[in-house]
PDB file of C-alpha atoms in Angstrom:
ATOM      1  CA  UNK L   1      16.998   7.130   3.568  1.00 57.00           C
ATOM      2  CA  UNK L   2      15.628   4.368   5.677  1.00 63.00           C
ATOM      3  CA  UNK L   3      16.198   4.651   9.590  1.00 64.00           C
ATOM      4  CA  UNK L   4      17.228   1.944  11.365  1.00 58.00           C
ATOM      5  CA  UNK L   5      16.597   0.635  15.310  1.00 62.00           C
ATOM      6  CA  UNK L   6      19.127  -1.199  16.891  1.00 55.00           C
ATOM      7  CA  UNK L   7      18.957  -3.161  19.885  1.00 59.00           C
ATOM      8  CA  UNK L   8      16.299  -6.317  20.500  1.00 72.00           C
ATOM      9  CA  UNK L   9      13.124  -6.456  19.783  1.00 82.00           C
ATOM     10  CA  UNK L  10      10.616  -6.613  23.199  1.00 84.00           C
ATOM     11  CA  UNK L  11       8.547  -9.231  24.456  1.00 86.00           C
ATOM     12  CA  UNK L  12       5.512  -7.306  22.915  1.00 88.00           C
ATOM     13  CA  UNK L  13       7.106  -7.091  19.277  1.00 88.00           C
ATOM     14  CA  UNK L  14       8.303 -10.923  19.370  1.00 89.00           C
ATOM     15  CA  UNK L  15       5.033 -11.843  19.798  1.00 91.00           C
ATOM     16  CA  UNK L  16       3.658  -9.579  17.277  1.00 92.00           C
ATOM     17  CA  UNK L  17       5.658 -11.056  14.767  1.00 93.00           C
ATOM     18  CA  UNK L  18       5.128 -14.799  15.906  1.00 93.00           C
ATOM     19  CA  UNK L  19       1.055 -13.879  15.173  1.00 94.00           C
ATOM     20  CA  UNK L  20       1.561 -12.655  11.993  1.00 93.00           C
ATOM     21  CA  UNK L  21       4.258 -15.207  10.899  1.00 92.00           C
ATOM     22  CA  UNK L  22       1.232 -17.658  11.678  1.00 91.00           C
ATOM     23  CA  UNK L  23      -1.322 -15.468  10.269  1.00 90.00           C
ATOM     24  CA  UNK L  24       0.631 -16.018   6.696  1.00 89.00           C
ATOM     25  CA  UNK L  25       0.344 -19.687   6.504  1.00 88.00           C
ATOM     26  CA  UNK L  26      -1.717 -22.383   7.904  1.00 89.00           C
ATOM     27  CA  UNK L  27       1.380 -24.162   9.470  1.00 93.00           C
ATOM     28  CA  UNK L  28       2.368 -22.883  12.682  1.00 92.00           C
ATOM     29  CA  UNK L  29       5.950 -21.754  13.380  1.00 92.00           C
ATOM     30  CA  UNK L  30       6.765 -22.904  17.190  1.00 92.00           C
ATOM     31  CA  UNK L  31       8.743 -19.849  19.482  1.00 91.00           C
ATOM     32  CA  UNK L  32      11.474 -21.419  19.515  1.00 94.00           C
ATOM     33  CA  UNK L  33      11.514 -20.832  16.077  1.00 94.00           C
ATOM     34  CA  UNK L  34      10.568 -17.112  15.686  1.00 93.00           C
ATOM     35  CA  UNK L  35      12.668 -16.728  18.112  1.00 93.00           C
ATOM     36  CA  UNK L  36      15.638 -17.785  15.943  1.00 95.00           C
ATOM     37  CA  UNK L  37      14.443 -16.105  13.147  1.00 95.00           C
ATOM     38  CA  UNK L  38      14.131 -12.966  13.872  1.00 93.00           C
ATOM     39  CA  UNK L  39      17.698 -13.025  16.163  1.00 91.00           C
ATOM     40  CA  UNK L  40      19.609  -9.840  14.952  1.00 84.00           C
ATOM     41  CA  UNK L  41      16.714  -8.585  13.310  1.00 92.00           C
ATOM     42  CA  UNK L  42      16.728  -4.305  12.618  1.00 93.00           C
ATOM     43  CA  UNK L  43      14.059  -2.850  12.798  1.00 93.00           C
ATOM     44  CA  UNK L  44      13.530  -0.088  10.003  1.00 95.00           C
ATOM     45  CA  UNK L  45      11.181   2.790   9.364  1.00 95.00           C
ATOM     46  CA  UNK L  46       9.888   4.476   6.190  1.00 97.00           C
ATOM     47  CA  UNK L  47       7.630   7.658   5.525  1.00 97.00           C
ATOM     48  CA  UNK L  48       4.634   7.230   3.257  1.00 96.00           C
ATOM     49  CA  UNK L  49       5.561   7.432  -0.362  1.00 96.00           C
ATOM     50  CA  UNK L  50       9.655   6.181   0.615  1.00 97.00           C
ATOM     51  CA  UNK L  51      10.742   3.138  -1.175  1.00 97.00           C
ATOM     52  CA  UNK L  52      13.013   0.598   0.635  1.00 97.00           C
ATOM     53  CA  UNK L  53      14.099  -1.413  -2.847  1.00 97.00           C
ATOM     54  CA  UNK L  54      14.050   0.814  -6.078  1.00 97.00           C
ATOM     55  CA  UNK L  55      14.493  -0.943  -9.733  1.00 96.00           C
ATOM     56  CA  UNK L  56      17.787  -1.093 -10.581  1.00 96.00           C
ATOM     57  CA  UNK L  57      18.864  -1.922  -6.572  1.00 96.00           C
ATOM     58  CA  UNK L  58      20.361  -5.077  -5.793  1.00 95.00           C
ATOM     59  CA  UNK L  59      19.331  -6.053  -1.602  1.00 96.00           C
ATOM     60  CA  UNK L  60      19.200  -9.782  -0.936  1.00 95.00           C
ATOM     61  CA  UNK L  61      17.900  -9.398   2.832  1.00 96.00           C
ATOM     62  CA  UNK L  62      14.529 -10.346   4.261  1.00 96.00           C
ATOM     63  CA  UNK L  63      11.825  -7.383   5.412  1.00 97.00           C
ATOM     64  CA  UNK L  64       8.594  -8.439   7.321  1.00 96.00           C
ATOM     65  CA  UNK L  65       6.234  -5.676   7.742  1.00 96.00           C
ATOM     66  CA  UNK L  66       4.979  -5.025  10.918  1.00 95.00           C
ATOM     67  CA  UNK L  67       2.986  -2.167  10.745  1.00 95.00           C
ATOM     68  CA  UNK L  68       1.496  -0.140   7.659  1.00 96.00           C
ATOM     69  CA  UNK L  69       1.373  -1.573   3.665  1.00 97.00           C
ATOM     70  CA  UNK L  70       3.967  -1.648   1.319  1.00 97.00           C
ATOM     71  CA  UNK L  71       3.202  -1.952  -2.458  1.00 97.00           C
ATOM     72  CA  UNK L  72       5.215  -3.669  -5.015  1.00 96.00           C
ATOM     73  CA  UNK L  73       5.157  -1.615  -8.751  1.00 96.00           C
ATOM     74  CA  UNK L  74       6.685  -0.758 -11.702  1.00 95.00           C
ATOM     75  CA  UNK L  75       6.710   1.614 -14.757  1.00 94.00           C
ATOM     76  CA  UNK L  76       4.464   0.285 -17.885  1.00 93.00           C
ATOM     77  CA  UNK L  77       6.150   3.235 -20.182  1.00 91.00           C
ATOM     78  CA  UNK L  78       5.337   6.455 -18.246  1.00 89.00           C
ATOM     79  CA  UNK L  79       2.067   4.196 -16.636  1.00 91.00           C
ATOM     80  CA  UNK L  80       2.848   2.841 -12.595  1.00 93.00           C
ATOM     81  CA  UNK L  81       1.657  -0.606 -12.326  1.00 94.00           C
ATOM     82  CA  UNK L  82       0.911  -1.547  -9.087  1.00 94.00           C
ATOM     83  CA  UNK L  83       2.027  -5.556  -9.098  1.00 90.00           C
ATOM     84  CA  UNK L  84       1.183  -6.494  -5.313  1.00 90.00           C
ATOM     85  CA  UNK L  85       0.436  -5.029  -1.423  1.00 94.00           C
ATOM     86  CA  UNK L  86       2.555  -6.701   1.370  1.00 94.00           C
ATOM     87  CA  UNK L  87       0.286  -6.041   4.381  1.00 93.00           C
ATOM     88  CA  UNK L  88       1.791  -6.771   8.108  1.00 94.00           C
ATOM     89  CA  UNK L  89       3.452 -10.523   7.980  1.00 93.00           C
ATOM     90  CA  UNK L  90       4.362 -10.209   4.415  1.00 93.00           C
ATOM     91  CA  UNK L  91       7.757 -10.724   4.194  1.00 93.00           C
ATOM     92  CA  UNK L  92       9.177  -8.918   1.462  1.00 92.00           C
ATOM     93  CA  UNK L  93      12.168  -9.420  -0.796  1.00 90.00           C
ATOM     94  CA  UNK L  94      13.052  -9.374  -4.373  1.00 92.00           C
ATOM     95  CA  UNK L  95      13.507 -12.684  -5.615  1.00 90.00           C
ATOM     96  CA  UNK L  96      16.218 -11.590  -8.444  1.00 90.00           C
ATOM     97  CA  UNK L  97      18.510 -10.106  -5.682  1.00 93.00           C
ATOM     98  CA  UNK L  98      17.626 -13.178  -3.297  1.00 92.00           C
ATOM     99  CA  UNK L  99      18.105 -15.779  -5.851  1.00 90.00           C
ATOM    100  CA  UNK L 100      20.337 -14.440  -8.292  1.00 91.00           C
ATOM    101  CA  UNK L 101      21.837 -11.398  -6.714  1.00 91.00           C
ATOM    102  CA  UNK L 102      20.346  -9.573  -9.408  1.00 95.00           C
ATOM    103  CA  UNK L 103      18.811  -6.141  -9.866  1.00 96.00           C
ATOM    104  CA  UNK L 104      15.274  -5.458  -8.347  1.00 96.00           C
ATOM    105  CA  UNK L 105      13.106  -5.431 -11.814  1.00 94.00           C
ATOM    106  CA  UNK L 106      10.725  -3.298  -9.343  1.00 96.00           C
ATOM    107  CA  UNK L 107       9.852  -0.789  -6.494  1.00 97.00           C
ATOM    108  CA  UNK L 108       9.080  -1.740  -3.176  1.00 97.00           C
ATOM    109  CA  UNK L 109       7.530   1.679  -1.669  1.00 98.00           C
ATOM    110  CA  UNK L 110       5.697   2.482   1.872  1.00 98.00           C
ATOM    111  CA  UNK L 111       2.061   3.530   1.111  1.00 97.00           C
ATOM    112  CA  UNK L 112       1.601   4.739   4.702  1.00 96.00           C
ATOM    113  CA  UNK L 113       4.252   4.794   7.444  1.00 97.00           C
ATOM    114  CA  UNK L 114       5.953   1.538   7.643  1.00 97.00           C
ATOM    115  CA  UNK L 115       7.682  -0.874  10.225  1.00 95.00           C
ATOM    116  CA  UNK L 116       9.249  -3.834   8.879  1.00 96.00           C
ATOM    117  CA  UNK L 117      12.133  -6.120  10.578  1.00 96.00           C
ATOM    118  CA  UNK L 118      14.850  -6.477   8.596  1.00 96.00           C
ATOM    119  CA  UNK L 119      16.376  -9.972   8.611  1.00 96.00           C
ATOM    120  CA  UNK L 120      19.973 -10.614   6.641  1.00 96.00           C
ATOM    121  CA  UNK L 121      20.021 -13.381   4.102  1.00 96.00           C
ATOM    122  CA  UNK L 122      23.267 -15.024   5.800  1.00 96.00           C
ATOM    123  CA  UNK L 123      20.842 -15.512   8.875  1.00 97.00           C
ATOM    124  CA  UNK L 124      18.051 -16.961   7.142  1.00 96.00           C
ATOM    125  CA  UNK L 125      19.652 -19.055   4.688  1.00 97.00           C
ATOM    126  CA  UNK L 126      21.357 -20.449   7.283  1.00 97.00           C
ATOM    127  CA  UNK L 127      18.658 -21.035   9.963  1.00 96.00           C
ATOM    128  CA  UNK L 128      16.893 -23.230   6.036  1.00 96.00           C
ATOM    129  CA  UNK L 129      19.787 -25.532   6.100  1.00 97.00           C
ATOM    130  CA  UNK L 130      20.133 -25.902  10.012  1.00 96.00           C
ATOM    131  CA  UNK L 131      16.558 -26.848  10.780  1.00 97.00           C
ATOM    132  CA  UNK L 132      14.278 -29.043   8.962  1.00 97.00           C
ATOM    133  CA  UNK L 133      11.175 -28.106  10.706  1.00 96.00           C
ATOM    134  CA  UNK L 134      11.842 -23.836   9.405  1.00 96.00           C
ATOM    135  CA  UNK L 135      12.277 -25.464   5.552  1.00 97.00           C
ATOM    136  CA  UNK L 136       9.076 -27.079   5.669  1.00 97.00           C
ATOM    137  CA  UNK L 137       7.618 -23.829   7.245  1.00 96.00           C
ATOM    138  CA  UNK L 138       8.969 -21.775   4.545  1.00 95.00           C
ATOM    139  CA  UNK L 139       7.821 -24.694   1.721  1.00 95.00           C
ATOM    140  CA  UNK L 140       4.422 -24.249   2.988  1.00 95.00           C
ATOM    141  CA  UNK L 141       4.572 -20.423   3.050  1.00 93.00           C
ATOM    142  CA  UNK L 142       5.897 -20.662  -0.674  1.00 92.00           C
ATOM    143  CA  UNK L 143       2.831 -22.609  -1.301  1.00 94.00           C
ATOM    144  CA  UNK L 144       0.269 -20.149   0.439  1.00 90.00           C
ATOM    145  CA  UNK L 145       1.764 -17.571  -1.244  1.00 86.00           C
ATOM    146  CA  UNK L 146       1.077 -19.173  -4.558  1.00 88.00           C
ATOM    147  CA  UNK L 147      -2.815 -20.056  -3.602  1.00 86.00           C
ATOM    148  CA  UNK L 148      -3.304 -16.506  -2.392  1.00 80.00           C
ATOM    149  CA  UNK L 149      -1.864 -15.064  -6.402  1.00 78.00           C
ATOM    150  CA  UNK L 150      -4.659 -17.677  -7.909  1.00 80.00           C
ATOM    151  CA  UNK L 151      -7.357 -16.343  -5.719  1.00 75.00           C
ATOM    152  CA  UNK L 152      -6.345 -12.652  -6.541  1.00 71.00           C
ATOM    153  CA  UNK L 153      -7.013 -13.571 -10.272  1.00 70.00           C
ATOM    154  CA  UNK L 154      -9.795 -15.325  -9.378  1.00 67.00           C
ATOM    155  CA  UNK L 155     -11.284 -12.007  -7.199  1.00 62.00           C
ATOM    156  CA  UNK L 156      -9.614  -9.057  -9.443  1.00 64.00           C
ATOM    157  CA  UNK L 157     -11.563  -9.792 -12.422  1.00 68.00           C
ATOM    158  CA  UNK L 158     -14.429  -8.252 -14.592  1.00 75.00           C
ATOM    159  CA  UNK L 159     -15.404  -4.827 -15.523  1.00 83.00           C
ATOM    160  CA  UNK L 160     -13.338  -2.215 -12.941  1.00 83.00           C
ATOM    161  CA  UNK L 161     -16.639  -1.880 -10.926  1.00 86.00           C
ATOM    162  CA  UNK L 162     -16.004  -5.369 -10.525  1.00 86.00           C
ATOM    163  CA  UNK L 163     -12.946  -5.194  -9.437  1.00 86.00           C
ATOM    164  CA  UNK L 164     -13.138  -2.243  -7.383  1.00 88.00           C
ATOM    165  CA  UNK L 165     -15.959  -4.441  -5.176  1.00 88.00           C
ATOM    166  CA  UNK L 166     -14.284  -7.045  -4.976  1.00 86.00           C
ATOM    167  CA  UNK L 167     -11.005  -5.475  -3.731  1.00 86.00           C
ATOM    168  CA  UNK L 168     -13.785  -3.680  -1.244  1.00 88.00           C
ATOM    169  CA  UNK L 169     -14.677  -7.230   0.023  1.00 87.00           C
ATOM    170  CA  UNK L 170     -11.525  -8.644  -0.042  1.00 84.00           C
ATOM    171  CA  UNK L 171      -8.745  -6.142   0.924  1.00 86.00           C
ATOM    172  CA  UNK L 172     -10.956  -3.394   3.257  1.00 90.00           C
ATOM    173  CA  UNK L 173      -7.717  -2.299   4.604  1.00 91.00           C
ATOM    174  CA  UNK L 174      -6.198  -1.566   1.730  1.00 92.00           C
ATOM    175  CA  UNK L 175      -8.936   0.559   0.362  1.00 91.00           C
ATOM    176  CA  UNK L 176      -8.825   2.400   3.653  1.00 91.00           C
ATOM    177  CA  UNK L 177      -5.244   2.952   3.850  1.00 93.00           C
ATOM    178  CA  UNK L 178      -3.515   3.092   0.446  1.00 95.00           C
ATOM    179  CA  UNK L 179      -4.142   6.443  -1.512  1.00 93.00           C
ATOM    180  CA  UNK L 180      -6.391   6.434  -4.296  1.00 92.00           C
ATOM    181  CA  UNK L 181      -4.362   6.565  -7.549  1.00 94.00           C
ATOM    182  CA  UNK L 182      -2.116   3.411  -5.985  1.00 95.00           C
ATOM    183  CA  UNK L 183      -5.201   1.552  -6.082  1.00 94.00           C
ATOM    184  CA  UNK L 184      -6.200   2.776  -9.379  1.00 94.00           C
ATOM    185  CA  UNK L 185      -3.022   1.165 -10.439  1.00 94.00           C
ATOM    186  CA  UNK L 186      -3.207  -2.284  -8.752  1.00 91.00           C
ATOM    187  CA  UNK L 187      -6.764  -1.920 -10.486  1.00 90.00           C
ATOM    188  CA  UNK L 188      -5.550  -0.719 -13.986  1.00 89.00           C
ATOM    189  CA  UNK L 189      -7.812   1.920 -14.141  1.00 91.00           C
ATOM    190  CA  UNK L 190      -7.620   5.930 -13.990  1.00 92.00           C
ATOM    191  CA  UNK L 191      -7.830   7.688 -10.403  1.00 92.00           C
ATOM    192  CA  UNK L 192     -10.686  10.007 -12.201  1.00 93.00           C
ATOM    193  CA  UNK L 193     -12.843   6.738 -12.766  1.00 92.00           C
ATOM    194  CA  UNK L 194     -12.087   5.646  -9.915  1.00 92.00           C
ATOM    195  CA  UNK L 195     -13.171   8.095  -7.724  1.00 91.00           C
ATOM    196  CA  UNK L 196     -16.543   8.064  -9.589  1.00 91.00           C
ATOM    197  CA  UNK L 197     -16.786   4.465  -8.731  1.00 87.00           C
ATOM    198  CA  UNK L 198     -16.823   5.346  -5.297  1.00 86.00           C
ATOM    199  CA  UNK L 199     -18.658   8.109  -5.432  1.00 83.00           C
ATOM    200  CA  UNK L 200     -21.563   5.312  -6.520  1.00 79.00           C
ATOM    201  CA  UNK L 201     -20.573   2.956  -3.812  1.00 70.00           C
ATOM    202  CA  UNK L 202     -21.378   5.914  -1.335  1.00 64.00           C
TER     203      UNK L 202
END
């Protein structure tokens, strides 16, 4: 069960999120902005291996992580499939229960402890159609979002040594965080193999 923390957010964790809303795209979001964004926000906790959405769950709210990494997977037969990480200013939310209000088709699980801010869809959907100048932040976000999925094909590619390095280069935080058979199944490969990948890294 997730815990929620009522009350508003400090001075300290406004401006955490306003630097990692602007760490997520290369347009800037002004205060005045975060500010309205996050009004009425909840802050929730989960333990390390909890999942906030399961498959199956329909929740059309908004999460931005603040602290720790989330994954995004699903079953391939009895096989997990780890699809994506959301890392602190990832905002996270099934698009079938956003857009649709449709079942998650996947699990959204803490791979460490995790903080996120939970925003309601009423708020944000609202705050889209009120101000032009949060759209176009959210447009551009959309299109970040899509750049950063090319360049993950681009970088998780080749033989899984390959890919192992180049998740080494790319995502050092995740390979230091997130334990090792979640990353041997955002890599597609066995835990076994690779632990003896790293054992020839070291």
């Amino acid at each position: 069960m997730t815990r929620k923390q009522p009350g508003k957010l400090t001075q300290r964790e406004k401006d955490l999120v306003h630097t990692l809303l602007n760490g997520e795209c290369d347009m800037r979001m002004p205060s005045r902005l975060v500010e309205a964004f996050i009004a009425g926000g909840e802050r929730v906790r989960l333990r390390r291996g909890q999942t906030l959405i399961g498959i199956g769950d329909t929740d059309d709210n908004l999460y931005i992580v603040l602290e720790g990494v989330m994954r995004v997977w699903y079953l391939n037969g009895k096989q997990e499939v780890t699809f994506t990480f959301g890392m602190p200013g990832s905002i996270v939310h099934p698009m079938h229960c956003y857009y649709r209000n449709e079942a998650s088709s996947e699990n959204y699980t803490a791979c460490c402890p995790v903080k996120l801010l939970k925003i309601r869809k009423e708020h944000y959907d609202e705050l889209l159609r009120q101000d032009h100048e949060f759209a176009l932040w959210n447009l551009r976000l959309a299109q970040c979002q899509v750049y950063h999925y090319e360049m993950r094909r681009k970088e998780i590619k080749g033989d899984a040594r390959e890919r192992y390095n180049a998740m080494v280069r790319h995502r050092p935080d995740i390979v230091r965080i997130v334990p090792l058979k979640v990353i041997a199944s955002y890599l597609g490969i066995t835990p076994e193999y690779l632990s003896s990948l790293r054992a020839i890294n070291d």
